[in-house]
PDB file of C-alpha atoms in Angstrom:
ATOM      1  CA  UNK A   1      37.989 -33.978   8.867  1.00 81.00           C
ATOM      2  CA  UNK A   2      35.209 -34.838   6.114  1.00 79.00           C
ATOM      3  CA  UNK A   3      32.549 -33.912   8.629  1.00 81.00           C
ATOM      4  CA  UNK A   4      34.015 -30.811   9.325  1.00 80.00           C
ATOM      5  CA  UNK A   5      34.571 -29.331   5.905  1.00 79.00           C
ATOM      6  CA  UNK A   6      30.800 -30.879   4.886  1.00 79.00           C
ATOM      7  CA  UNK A   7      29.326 -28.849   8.144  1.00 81.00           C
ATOM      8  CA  UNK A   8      31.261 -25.854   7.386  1.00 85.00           C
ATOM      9  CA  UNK A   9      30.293 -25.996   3.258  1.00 85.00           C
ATOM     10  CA  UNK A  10      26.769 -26.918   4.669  1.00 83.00           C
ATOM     11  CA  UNK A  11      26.940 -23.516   7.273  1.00 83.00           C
ATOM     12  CA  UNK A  12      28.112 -21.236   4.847  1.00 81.00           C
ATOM     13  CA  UNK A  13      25.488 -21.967   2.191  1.00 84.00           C
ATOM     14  CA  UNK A  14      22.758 -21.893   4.259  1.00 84.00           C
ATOM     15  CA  UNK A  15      23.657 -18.148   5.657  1.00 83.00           C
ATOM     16  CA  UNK A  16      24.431 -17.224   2.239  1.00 82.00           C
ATOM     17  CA  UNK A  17      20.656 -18.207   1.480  1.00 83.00           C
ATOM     18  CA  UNK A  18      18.999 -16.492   4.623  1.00 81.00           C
ATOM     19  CA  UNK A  19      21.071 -13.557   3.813  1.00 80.00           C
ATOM     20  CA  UNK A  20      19.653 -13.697  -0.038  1.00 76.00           C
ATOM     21  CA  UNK A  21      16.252 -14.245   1.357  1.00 78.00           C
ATOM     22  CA  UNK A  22      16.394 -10.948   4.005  1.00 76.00           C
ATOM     23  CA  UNK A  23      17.602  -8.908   1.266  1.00 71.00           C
ATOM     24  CA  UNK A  24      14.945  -9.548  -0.999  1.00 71.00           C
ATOM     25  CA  UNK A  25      12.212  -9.048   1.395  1.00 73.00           C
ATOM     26  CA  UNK A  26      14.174  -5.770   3.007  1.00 73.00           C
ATOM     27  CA  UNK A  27      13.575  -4.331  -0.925  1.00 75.00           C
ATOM     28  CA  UNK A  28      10.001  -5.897  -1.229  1.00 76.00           C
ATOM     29  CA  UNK A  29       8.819  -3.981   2.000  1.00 77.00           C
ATOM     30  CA  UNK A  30      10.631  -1.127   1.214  1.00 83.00           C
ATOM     31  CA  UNK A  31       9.199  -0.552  -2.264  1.00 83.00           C
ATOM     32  CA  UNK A  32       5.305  -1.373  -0.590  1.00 83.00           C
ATOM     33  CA  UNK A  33       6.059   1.481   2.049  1.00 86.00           C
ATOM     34  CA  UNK A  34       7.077   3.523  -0.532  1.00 86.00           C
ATOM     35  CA  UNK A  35       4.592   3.029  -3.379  1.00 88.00           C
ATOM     36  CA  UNK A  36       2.183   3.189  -0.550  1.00 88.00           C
ATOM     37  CA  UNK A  37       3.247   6.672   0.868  1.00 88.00           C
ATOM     38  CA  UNK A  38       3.323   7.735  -3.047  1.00 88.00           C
ATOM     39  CA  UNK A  39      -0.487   6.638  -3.405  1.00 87.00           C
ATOM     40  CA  UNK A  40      -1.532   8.585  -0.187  1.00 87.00           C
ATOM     41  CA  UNK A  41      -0.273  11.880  -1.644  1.00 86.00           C
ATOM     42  CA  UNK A  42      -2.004  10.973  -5.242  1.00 87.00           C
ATOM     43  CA  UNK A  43      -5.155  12.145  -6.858  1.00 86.00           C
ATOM     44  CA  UNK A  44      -7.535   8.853  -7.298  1.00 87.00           C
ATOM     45  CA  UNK A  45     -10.263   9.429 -10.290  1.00 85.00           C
ATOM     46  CA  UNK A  46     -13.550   7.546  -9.522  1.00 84.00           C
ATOM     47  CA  UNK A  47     -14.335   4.799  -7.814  1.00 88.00           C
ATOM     48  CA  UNK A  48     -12.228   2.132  -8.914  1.00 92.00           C
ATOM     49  CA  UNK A  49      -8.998   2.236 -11.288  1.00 92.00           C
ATOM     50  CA  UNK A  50      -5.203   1.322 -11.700  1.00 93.00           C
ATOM     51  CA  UNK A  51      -1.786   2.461 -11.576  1.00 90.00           C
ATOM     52  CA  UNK A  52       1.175   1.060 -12.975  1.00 92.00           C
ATOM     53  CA  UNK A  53       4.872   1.646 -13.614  1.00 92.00           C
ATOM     54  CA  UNK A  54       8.360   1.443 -12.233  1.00 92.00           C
ATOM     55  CA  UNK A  55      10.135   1.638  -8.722  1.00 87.00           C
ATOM     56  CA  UNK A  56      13.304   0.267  -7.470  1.00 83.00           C
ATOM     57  CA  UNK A  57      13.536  -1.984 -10.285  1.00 85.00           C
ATOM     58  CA  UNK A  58      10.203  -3.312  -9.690  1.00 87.00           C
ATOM     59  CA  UNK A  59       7.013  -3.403 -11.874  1.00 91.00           C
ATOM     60  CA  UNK A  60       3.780  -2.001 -10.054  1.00 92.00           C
ATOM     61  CA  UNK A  61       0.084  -2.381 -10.510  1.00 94.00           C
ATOM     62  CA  UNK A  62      -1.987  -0.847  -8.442  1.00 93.00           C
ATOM     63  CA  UNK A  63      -5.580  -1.423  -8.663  1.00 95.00           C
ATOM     64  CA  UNK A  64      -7.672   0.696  -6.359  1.00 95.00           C
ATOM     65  CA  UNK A  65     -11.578   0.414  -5.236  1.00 95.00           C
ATOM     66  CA  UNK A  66     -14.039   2.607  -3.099  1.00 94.00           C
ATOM     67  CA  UNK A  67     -14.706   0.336  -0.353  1.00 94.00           C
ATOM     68  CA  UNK A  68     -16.984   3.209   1.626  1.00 92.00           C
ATOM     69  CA  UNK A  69     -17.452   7.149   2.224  1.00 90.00           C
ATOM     70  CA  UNK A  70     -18.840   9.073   4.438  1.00 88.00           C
ATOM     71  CA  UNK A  71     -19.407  12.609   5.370  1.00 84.00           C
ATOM     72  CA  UNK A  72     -17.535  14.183   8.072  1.00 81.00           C
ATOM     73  CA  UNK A  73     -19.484  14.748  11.563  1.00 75.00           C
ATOM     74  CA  UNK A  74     -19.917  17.977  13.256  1.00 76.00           C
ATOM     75  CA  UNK A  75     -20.936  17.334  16.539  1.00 75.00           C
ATOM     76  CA  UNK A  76     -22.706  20.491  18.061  1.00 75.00           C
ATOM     77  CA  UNK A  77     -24.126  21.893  21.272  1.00 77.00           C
ATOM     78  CA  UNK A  78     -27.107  20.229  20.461  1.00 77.00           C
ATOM     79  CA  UNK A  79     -29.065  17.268  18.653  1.00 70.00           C
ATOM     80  CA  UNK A  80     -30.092  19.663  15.866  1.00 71.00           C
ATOM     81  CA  UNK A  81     -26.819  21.237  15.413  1.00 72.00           C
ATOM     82  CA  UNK A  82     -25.078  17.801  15.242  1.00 74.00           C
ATOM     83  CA  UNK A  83     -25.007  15.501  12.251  1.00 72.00           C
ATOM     84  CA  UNK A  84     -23.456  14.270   8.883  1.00 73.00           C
ATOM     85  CA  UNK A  85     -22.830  17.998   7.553  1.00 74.00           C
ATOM     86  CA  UNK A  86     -19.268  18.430   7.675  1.00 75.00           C
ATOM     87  CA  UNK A  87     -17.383  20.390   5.086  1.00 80.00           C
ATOM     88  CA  UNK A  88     -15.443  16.885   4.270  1.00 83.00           C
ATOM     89  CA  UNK A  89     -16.046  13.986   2.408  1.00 87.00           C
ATOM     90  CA  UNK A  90     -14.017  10.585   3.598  1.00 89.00           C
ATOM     91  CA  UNK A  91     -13.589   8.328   1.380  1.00 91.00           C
ATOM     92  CA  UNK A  92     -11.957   4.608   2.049  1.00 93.00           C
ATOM     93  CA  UNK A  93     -10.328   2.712  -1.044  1.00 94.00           C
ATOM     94  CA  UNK A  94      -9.329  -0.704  -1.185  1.00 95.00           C
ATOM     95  CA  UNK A  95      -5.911  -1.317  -2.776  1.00 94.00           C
ATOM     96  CA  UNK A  96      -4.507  -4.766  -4.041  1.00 94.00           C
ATOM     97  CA  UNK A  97      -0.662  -3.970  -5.166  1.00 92.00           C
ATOM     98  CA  UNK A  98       1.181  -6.466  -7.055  1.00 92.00           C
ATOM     99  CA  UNK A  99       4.679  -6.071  -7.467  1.00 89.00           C
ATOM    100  CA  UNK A 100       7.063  -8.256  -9.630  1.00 89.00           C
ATOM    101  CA  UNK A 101      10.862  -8.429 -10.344  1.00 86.00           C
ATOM    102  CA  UNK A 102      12.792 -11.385 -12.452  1.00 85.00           C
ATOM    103  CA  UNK A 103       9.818 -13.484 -12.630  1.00 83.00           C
ATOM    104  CA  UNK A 104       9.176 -13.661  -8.758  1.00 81.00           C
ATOM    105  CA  UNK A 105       5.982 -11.598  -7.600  1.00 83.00           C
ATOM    106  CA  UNK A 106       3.990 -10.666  -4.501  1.00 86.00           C
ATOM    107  CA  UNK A 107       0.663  -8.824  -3.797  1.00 90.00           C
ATOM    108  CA  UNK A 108      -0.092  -6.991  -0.968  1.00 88.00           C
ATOM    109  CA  UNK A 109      -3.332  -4.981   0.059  1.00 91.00           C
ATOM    110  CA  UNK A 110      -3.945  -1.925   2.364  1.00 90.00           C
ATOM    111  CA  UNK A 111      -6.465   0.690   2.770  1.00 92.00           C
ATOM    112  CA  UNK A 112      -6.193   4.346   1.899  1.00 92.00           C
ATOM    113  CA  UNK A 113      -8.145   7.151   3.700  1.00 90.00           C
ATOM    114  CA  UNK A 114      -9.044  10.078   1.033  1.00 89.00           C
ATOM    115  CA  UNK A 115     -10.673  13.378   1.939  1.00 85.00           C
ATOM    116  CA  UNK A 116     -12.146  15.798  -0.609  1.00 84.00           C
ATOM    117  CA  UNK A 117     -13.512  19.034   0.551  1.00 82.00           C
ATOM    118  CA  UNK A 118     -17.313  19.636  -0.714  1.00 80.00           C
ATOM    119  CA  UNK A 119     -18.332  22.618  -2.106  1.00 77.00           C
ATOM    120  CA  UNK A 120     -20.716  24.950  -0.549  1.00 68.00           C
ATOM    121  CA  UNK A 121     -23.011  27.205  -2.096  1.00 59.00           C
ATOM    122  CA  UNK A 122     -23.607  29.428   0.521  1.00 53.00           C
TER     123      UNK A 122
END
């Protein structure tokens, strides 16, 4: 009977914890995604900088770097038409998030694809 009630205590807690533990990651990948998709759609100034602030309960910093650009290609008809003269610049930033909640934290990084048009003068 001891054994019983000591493997059922024993059961109980240890779903209780893996259920704790999926929770807690469920909101930590849901508030990446999200701060993610919220960077994609936001304006970056310069080459390197930082966000911060507030989302689902979490506190964000977001430090961002231009890891490479290039311009876009226009392949033409022929060798002289072709090249890097594309009405597009792409630019590739580095991002290293770090998110922290009830002093637990975790960083993640990902890349972000830019694009800024580039004026012509003609």
């Amino acid at each position: 009977m001891f054994s019983a009630v000591v493997l059922t205590t024993s059961s109980v807690r240890t779903l209780t914890l893996f259920k704790l533990k999926k929770e807690k990651y469920e909101m930590d990948y849901t508030t990446v995604l999200s701060l993610k998709a919220m960077l994609e759609n936001r304006e970056f100034q310069g080459e390197n900088g930082k966000f911060s602030g507030k989302i689902n309960g979490f506190d964000y910093t977001v430090n961002y770097k231009l890891a490479n650009q290039k311009r876009t290609y226009i392949l033409g008809d022929t060798e002289a038409s072709s090249g890097n003269f594309g009405a597009f610049n792409i630019l590739l930033y580095t991002c290293l998030l770090t998110i922290s909640k009830n002093n637990s934290y975790s960083q993640s990084s990902f890349e972000i694809l830019k694009y800024n048009k580039i004026e012509s003068h003609e």
